[in-house]
Amino acid sequence: MKIGELSERTGLPASRIRFYETSGLIPAADRAPNGYRDYDASMIERLRMIDLAKSLGFSLEEISGLMATSPGERPSCETVSAALEEKLTAIDAHMKQLRETRRRVESTLRYLKENPGAENHADVSRIRF
Amino acid sequence: MKIGELSERTGLPASRIRFYETSGLIPAADRAPNGYRDYDASMIERLRMIDLAKSLGFSLEEISGLMATSPGERPSCETVSAALEEKLTAIDAHMKQLRETRRRVESTLRYLKENPGAENHADVSRIRF
DNA sequence: CTTGACCTTAAACCATGGTTTAAGGTTTAG
DNA sequence: CTAAACCTTAAACCATGGTTTAAGGTCAAG
């Protein structure tokens, strides 16, 4: 399979697939005699897997670390589970941070509604959280 | 006040203050005869204001847009309130997205616990959300 | 008069996740 | 045979928010 077909079947642009290769996220592709990259059908699943992990909030570096155990080997179920648990914790921390920011935005908003004359920097910076 | 003192009083590195200037977020500073930037005390509040806005989730471009009404003028209370309301909405959308991702991570985790043999890409990519 | 602390600039560099472009080789249909 | 469609590479570019570096000017103390 040439890169164009792999691109169509995964929905990822060919440029991104090449980028993943140069980034070391996927191994260097086999080459046809004309120099074109030649992919195995298994690469479809592998790219979908990467896309799934990305949509779950994993960075390319994290994905790279998860994929790359011994060459040819697959990450163990436990390794992936542990990464997912960590990701849950990270999401929870992110949500907590977001809630705190939301609270601070609301507090600022409240201050402005209660003090409609506060139009300069000094006034606004007087807000305390 | 030279940039070093402004830096100390705001807690922002001088490099960042210069960057804000070249980015157009703050106006070009007055210069002392020796060419050094010379700041007015009001810049302390202005930078603190920027830092506050940043901590509330505003990008430098958003802050720039909010600060820059007519030169010398301050954004109206209504303009700022509207921006804060929009930011609340954006935060809510972000949190919703984060909850959805969390749900998908948990779902994946559940799948792995229920199917401990699923060690290859094809297996994992078979997960449905 | 020299040393150190402070200031200046432009330009390069960092991370993240790519896309775009330029210049060219290959292949396939008509 | 030619044109379109596909492939190759390296390098530049994008956004975001800066920091770091190099090469130099200025200023205060001793």
Coordinates of N, CA and C in Angstrom, one line a residue, chain A:
Chain A
M1 N 0.8 -1.2 0.0 CA 0.0 0.0 0.0 C 0.9 1.2 0.0
K2 N 0.6 2.2 -0.9 CA 1.4 3.4 -1.0 C 0.8 4.4 0.1
I3 N 1.5 5.5 0.3 CA 1.1 6.4 1.4 C -0.2 7.0 1.1
G4 N -0.5 7.3 -0.1 CA -1.8 7.9 -0.5 C -3.0 7.0 0.0
E5 N -2.9 5.8 -0.3 CA -4.0 4.9 0.1 C -4.0 4.8 1.7
L6 N -2.9 4.7 2.3 CA -2.9 4.6 3.8 C -3.5 5.9 4.3
S7 N -3.2 7.0 3.7 CA -3.8 8.3 4.1 C -5.3 8.3 4.0
E8 N -5.8 7.8 2.9 CA -7.3 7.7 2.7 C -7.9 6.8 3.7
R9 N -7.3 5.6 3.9 CA -7.9 4.6 4.8 C -7.8 5.0 6.3
T10 N -6.9 5.9 6.7 CA -6.8 6.3 8.1 C -7.4 7.7 8.3
G11 N -7.6 8.4 7.2 CA -8.1 9.8 7.4 C -7.0 10.8 7.8
L12 N -5.7 10.3 7.8 CA -4.6 11.2 8.2 C -3.9 11.7 6.9
P13 N -3.6 12.9 6.8 CA -2.9 13.4 5.7 C -1.5 12.7 5.5
A14 N -1.1 12.5 4.3 CA 0.2 11.8 4.1 C 1.3 12.6 4.7
S15 N 1.2 13.9 4.7 CA 2.3 14.7 5.3 C 2.5 14.4 6.8
R16 N 1.3 14.1 7.5 CA 1.4 13.7 8.9 C 2.0 12.4 9.1
I17 N 1.7 11.4 8.2 CA 2.3 10.1 8.3 C 3.8 10.2 8.1
R18 N 4.3 11.0 7.2 CA 5.7 11.2 7.0 C 6.3 11.8 8.2
F19 N 5.6 12.8 8.8 CA 6.1 13.5 10.0 C 6.2 12.5 11.1
Y20 N 5.2 11.6 11.3 CA 5.3 10.6 12.4 C 6.5 9.7 12.2
E21 N 6.8 9.4 10.9 CA 8.0 8.6 10.7 C 9.3 9.3 11.0
T22 N 9.4 10.5 10.6 CA 10.7 11.3 10.9 C 10.8 11.6 12.4
S23 N 9.6 11.6 13.0 CA 9.6 11.9 14.5 C 9.9 10.6 15.3
G24 N 10.0 9.5 14.6 CA 10.3 8.2 15.3 C 9.1 7.6 15.9
L25 N 7.9 8.1 15.7 CA 6.7 7.6 16.3 C 6.3 6.3 15.6
I26 N 6.6 6.2 14.3 CA 6.4 4.9 13.6 C 7.7 4.6 12.9
P27 N 8.0 3.3 12.7 CA 9.2 2.9 12.1 C 9.3 3.4 10.6
A28 N 10.5 3.5 10.1 CA 10.8 3.8 8.7 C 10.1 2.8 7.9
A29 N 9.3 3.3 6.9 CA 8.6 2.3 6.0 C 9.5 1.6 5.1
D30 N 9.0 0.4 4.7 CA 9.7 -0.3 3.6 C 9.6 0.5 2.4
R31 N 10.5 0.2 1.4 CA 10.4 1.0 0.2 C 10.2 0.1 -1.0
A32 N 9.3 0.5 -1.9 CA 9.2 -0.2 -3.2 C 10.4 0.1 -4.0
P33 N 10.6 -0.7 -5.1 CA 11.9 -0.5 -5.9 C 12.0 1.0 -6.4
N34 N 10.8 1.6 -6.6 CA 10.9 3.0 -7.1 C 11.2 4.0 -6.0
G35 N 11.3 3.6 -4.7 CA 11.6 4.5 -3.6 C 10.3 4.9 -2.9
Y36 N 9.2 4.5 -3.4 CA 7.9 4.9 -2.7 C 7.8 4.1 -1.4
R37 N 7.2 4.7 -0.4 CA 7.0 3.9 0.9 C 5.9 2.9 0.6
D38 N 6.1 1.7 1.2 CA 5.2 0.6 0.9 C 4.7 0.1 2.3
Y39 N 3.5 0.2 2.5 CA 2.9 -0.1 3.9 C 2.2 -1.5 3.9
D40 N 2.3 -2.1 5.0 CA 1.5 -3.3 5.3 C 0.2 -2.8 5.9
A41 N -0.8 -3.7 5.7 CA -2.2 -3.3 6.2 C -2.2 -3.1 7.7
S42 N -1.2 -3.7 8.5 CA -1.2 -3.5 9.9 C -1.0 -2.0 10.3
M43 N -0.4 -1.3 9.4 CA -0.1 0.1 9.7 C -1.4 0.9 9.8
I44 N -2.4 0.5 9.2 CA -3.7 1.2 9.3 C -4.2 1.1 10.8
E45 N -4.1 0.0 11.4 CA -4.5 -0.2 12.8 C -3.6 0.6 13.7
R46 N -2.3 0.6 13.3 CA -1.3 1.3 14.2 C -1.6 2.8 14.2
L47 N -1.9 3.3 13.0 CA -2.2 4.8 12.9 C -3.5 5.1 13.6
R48 N -4.4 4.2 13.5 CA -5.7 4.5 14.2 C -5.5 4.5 15.7
M49 N -4.6 3.6 16.1 CA -4.3 3.5 17.5 C -3.7 4.8 18.0
I50 N -2.8 5.3 17.2 CA -2.1 6.6 17.5 C -3.2 7.7 17.6
D51 N -4.1 7.7 16.6 CA -5.1 8.7 16.6 C -6.0 8.6 17.8
L52 N -6.3 7.4 18.2 CA -7.1 7.2 19.4 C -6.4 7.7 20.6
A53 N -5.2 7.4 20.7 CA -4.4 7.8 21.9 C -4.3 9.3 22.0
K54 N -4.1 9.9 20.8 CA -4.1 11.4 20.7 C -5.4 12.0 21.2
S55 N -6.5 11.4 20.8 CA -7.8 11.9 21.2 C -8.1 11.7 22.7
L56 N -7.3 10.8 23.3 CA -7.5 10.6 24.7 C -6.5 11.5 25.5
G57 N -5.8 12.4 24.8 CA -5.0 13.4 25.5 C -3.6 13.0 25.6
F58 N -3.1 11.9 24.9 CA -1.7 11.6 25.0 C -0.9 12.4 24.0
S59 N 0.2 12.9 24.4 CA 1.1 13.6 23.5 C 1.8 12.6 22.6
L60 N 2.4 13.1 21.5 CA 3.1 12.2 20.6 C 4.3 11.5 21.4
E61 N 4.9 12.3 22.3 CA 6.0 11.7 23.0 C 5.5 10.6 23.9
E62 N 4.4 10.8 24.6 CA 3.8 9.8 25.4 C 3.5 8.5 24.6
I63 N 2.9 8.8 23.5 CA 2.5 7.6 22.6 C 3.7 6.9 22.2
S64 N 4.7 7.7 21.8 CA 6.0 7.1 21.4 C 6.6 6.2 22.5
G65 N 6.5 6.7 23.7 CA 7.0 5.9 24.8 C 6.2 4.6 25.1
L66 N 4.9 4.7 24.8 CA 4.1 3.6 25.1 C 4.3 2.5 24.0
M67 N 4.4 3.0 22.7 CA 4.5 2.0 21.6 C 5.9 1.3 21.7
A68 N 6.9 2.1 22.0 CA 8.3 1.6 21.9 C 8.8 0.8 23.1
T69 N 8.4 -0.4 23.2 CA 9.0 -1.3 24.1 C 10.1 -2.0 23.3
S70 N 10.3 -3.3 23.4 CA 11.2 -3.9 22.5 C 10.7 -3.8 21.0
P71 N 11.6 -3.8 20.1 CA 11.2 -3.7 18.7 C 10.3 -4.8 18.3
G72 N 9.2 -4.6 17.7 CA 8.3 -5.6 17.3 C 7.3 -6.0 18.4
E73 N 7.7 -5.7 19.6 CA 6.8 -6.1 20.7 C 5.7 -5.1 20.9
R74 N 4.7 -5.5 21.6 CA 3.5 -4.6 21.9 C 3.6 -4.2 23.4
P75 N 3.2 -3.0 23.7 CA 3.2 -2.7 25.1 C 2.2 -3.6 25.9
S76 N 2.6 -4.0 27.1 CA 1.7 -4.9 27.8 C 0.4 -4.1 28.2
C77 N -0.6 -5.0 28.5 CA -1.8 -4.5 28.9 C -1.7 -3.6 30.2
E78 N -0.8 -4.1 31.1 CA -0.5 -3.4 32.4 C 0.1 -2.0 32.1
T79 N 1.0 -1.9 31.2 CA 1.7 -0.6 30.9 C 0.6 0.4 30.4
V80 N -0.2 -0.1 29.5 CA -1.3 0.8 28.9 C -2.3 1.2 30.0
S81 N -2.6 0.2 30.8 CA -3.6 0.5 31.9 C -3.0 1.6 32.8
A82 N -1.8 1.4 33.2 CA -1.1 2.4 34.1 C -1.1 3.7 33.5
A83 N -0.8 3.8 32.2 CA -0.8 5.1 31.5 C -2.2 5.7 31.5
L84 N -3.2 4.9 31.3 CA -4.6 5.4 31.3 C -5.0 5.9 32.7
E85 N -4.5 5.2 33.7 CA -4.8 5.7 35.0 C -4.2 7.0 35.3
E86 N -2.9 7.1 34.9 CA -2.2 8.4 35.0 C -2.9 9.5 34.3
K87 N -3.4 9.2 33.1 CA -4.1 10.2 32.3 C -5.4 10.6 33.0
L88 N -6.0 9.7 33.7 CA -7.2 10.1 34.4 C -6.9 11.1 35.5
T89 N -5.8 10.8 36.2 CA -5.3 11.7 37.3 C -5.0 13.1 36.7
A90 N -4.3 13.1 35.6 CA -3.9 14.3 35.0 C -5.2 15.1 34.5
I91 N -6.2 14.4 34.0 CA -7.4 15.1 33.6 C -8.1 15.7 34.8
D92 N -8.1 14.9 35.9 CA -8.7 15.4 37.1 C -8.0 16.7 37.6
A93 N -6.7 16.7 37.5 CA -6.0 17.8 38.0 C -6.3 19.0 37.1
H94 N -6.4 18.7 35.8 CA -6.7 19.8 34.8 C -8.1 20.4 35.1
M95 N -9.0 19.5 35.4 CA -10.4 20.0 35.7 C -10.4 20.8 36.9
K96 N -9.7 20.4 37.9 CA -9.6 21.1 39.2 C -9.1 22.5 38.9
Q97 N -8.0 22.6 38.1 CA -7.4 23.9 37.8 C -8.4 24.7 37.0
L98 N -9.2 24.1 36.1 CA -10.1 24.8 35.3 C -11.3 25.3 36.2
R99 N -11.7 24.6 37.1 CA -12.7 25.0 38.1 C -12.3 26.2 38.9
E100 N -11.0 26.1 39.3 CA -10.5 27.3 40.0 C -10.4 28.5 39.2
T101 N -10.0 28.4 37.9 CA -9.9 29.5 37.0 C -11.3 30.1 36.8
R102 N -12.3 29.2 36.7 CA -13.7 29.6 36.5 C -14.2 30.4 37.7
R103 N -13.8 30.0 38.8 CA -14.2 30.6 40.1 C -13.6 32.1 40.1
R104 N -12.4 32.2 39.6 CA -11.7 33.5 39.6 C -12.3 34.4 38.6
V105 N -12.7 33.8 37.4 CA -13.3 34.7 36.4 C -14.6 35.2 36.9
E106 N -15.4 34.3 37.6 CA -16.7 34.7 38.1 C -16.5 35.8 39.2
S107 N -15.5 35.6 40.0 CA -15.2 36.6 41.1 C -14.9 38.0 40.5
T108 N -14.1 38.0 39.4 CA -13.8 39.2 38.8 C -15.0 39.9 38.1
L109 N -15.8 39.0 37.5 CA -17.1 39.5 36.9 C -18.0 40.1 38.0
R110 N -18.1 39.5 39.1 CA -18.9 40.0 40.2 C -18.4 41.3 40.7
Y111 N -17.1 41.4 40.8 CA -16.5 42.7 41.2 C -16.8 43.8 40.3
L112 N -16.8 43.5 39.0 CA -17.1 44.6 38.0 C -18.5 45.0 38.1
K113 N -19.4 44.0 38.3 CA -20.8 44.4 38.4 C -21.1 45.2 39.6
E114 N -20.4 44.9 40.7 CA -20.7 45.6 41.9 C -20.0 47.0 42.0
N115 N -18.9 47.1 41.1 CA -18.2 48.4 41.0 C -18.1 48.9 39.6
P116 N -19.2 49.4 39.1 CA -19.3 49.7 37.7 C -18.4 50.8 37.3
G117 N -17.8 51.6 38.2 CA -16.9 52.7 37.9 C -15.5 52.2 37.7
A118 N -15.2 51.0 38.0 CA -13.8 50.5 38.0 C -13.3 50.3 36.6
E119 N -12.8 51.4 36.0 CA -12.4 51.3 34.6 C -10.9 51.3 34.4
N120 N -10.1 51.5 35.4 CA -8.7 51.5 35.1 C -8.0 50.4 35.8
H121 N -6.7 50.2 35.3 CA -5.9 49.1 35.7 C -5.8 49.0 37.2
A122 N -5.6 50.1 37.9 CA -5.4 50.1 39.3 C -6.6 49.5 40.0
D123 N -7.8 49.9 39.5 CA -9.0 49.4 40.1 C -9.1 47.9 40.0
V124 N -8.9 47.5 38.7 CA -9.1 46.1 38.5 C -8.0 45.2 39.2
S125 N -6.8 45.8 39.3 CA -5.8 45.0 39.9 C -6.0 45.0 41.5
R126 N -7.0 45.7 41.9 CA -7.2 45.7 43.4 C -8.1 44.5 43.8
I127 N -8.6 43.8 42.7 CA -9.4 42.7 43.0 C -8.6 41.6 43.8
R128 N -9.2 41.0 44.8 CA -8.5 40.0 45.5 C -9.3 38.7 45.3
F129 N -8.5 37.6 45.2 CA -9.2 36.3 45.0 C -9.1 35.5 46.3

